[in-house]
């Protein structure tokens, strides 16, 4: 489960600014970065170069926060709160920490907002298709097996009370893999903001959020990967203070059954892995929102994204359908922050969505 999910690559500002520095003769230190592994992926913190001495302290804060989120919400430890809720599905409500309660509440919010396309109760389907530690099935699940698993799925099955969480069916189970990393990034940003950094960027498996500027007042910039060739970039996003970005891609995690590839994002309405979408990148004011909505919009597709994006001010999206020749569909808000690579400029289409 240590799949490496680094679908958004941080551009090296050293390359971007090399020419300007040579001209000015000024040596403003370039941003510095440190990374480690947590939550089955890579985490990284970057600061503007002038704050390099604070990098280790910032990273230590983030390590602690991410570890705490992991300890409470992982599916892979019998000590996590998520494990306890799943273990007690259909039996009894479980007392949860404020952190877990908050993430569950946000999950329900995004489930309702996306009409159930994002659904934290997809766990039985995720496992049925061979993800999250389950064995890959020799054959694709039958309609009967899908119907049986779907009986345990539906965000209405999660009952949140003041301090407790309860899954109301013994076959039901939670999987917060589509939102927990984004939430952890927001907690890190909230903590780091108190230190009033000139510039900091937190990345947890491609869930990215920044504060301030990267270097000499210039905003942070990240590359958006080409889902058909992850060494390649579709273009560059400029992130203003506080902005977040995340990508959900069909190339991140997948299983091959009878020679066919199935992605790890499941349509909770059909029980099947989503087909037809290669990648969805979302920008928004928080990393929780970009994480949940990149997953939800991946399921919904660009034709049904309109209603969701209308409800989420400041949120923009880029869609790459899983077909050739490549098309890059962007909303107006996304386009305002995105500079496509010159070779892909002709592939960009504007969606009639704010
Ligand atoms: P992400 O990479 O953020 O798009 O999250 C994908 C992960 O979320 C998967 O590996 C599953 O653990 C989980 N997941 C799959 N399908 C859904 C869905 N429709 N809604 C919420 N979570 C999902
Ligand atoms: Mg997500």
mmCIF file with all atom_site columns, C-alpha atoms and ligand atoms in Angstrom, residues 5 118 177-180 207 246-248 265 288 290-296, ligand 2:
data_model
loop_
_atom_site.group_PDB
_atom_site.id
_atom_site.type_symbol
_atom_site.label_atom_id
_atom_site.label_alt_id
_atom_site.label_comp_id
_atom_site.label_asym_id
_atom_site.label_entity_id
_atom_site.label_seq_id
_atom_site.pdbx_PDB_ins_code
_atom_site.Cartn_x
_atom_site.Cartn_y
_atom_site.Cartn_z
_atom_site.occupancy
_atom_site.B_iso_or_equiv
_atom_site.pdbx_formal_charge
_atom_site.auth_seq_id
_atom_site.auth_comp_id
_atom_site.auth_asym_id
_atom_site.auth_atom_id
_atom_site.pdbx_PDB_model_num
ATOM   1  C  CA  . UNK A 1 5   ? 1.278   9.278  -5.538 1.00 0.00 ? 5   UNK A CA  1
ATOM   2  C  CA  . UNK A 1 118 ? -17.828 11.290 -3.333 1.00 0.00 ? 118 UNK A CA  1
ATOM   3  C  CA  . UNK A 1 177 ? -8.696  7.709  1.459  1.00 0.00 ? 177 UNK A CA  1
ATOM   4  C  CA  . UNK A 1 178 ? -10.390 10.353 -0.695 1.00 0.00 ? 178 UNK A CA  1
ATOM   5  C  CA  . UNK A 1 179 ? -10.302 13.177 1.893  1.00 0.00 ? 179 UNK A CA  1
ATOM   6  C  CA  . UNK A 1 180 ? -8.043  12.506 4.911  1.00 0.00 ? 180 UNK A CA  1
ATOM   7  C  CA  . UNK A 1 207 ? -2.567  17.294 -2.011 1.00 0.00 ? 207 UNK A CA  1
ATOM   8  C  CA  . UNK A 1 246 ? -5.128  18.147 -5.828 1.00 0.00 ? 246 UNK A CA  1
ATOM   9  C  CA  . UNK A 1 247 ? -5.377  15.621 -8.622 1.00 0.00 ? 247 UNK A CA  1
ATOM   10 C  CA  . UNK A 1 248 ? -7.250  12.338 -8.853 1.00 0.00 ? 248 UNK A CA  1
ATOM   11 C  CA  . UNK A 1 265 ? -11.898 5.406  -7.824 1.00 0.00 ? 265 UNK A CA  1
ATOM   12 C  CA  . UNK A 1 288 ? -9.961  19.229 2.116  1.00 0.00 ? 288 UNK A CA  1
ATOM   13 C  CA  . UNK A 1 290 ? -9.608  19.861 -3.455 1.00 0.00 ? 290 UNK A CA  1
ATOM   14 C  CA  . UNK A 1 291 ? -9.123  16.311 -2.139 1.00 0.00 ? 291 UNK A CA  1
ATOM   15 C  CA  . UNK A 1 292 ? -12.829 15.480 -1.822 1.00 0.00 ? 292 UNK A CA  1
ATOM   16 C  CA  . UNK A 1 293 ? -13.845 17.248 -5.029 1.00 0.00 ? 293 UNK A CA  1
ATOM   17 C  CA  . UNK A 1 294 ? -11.074 15.831 -7.214 1.00 0.00 ? 294 UNK A CA  1
ATOM   18 C  CA  . UNK A 1 295 ? -12.376 12.385 -6.256 1.00 0.00 ? 295 UNK A CA  1
ATOM   19 C  CA  . UNK A 1 296 ? -16.034 13.400 -6.573 1.00 0.00 ? 296 UNK A CA  1
HETATM 20 MG MG1 . LIG B 2 .   ? -9.443  12.878 -3.040 1.00 0.00 ? 2   LIG B MG1 1
#
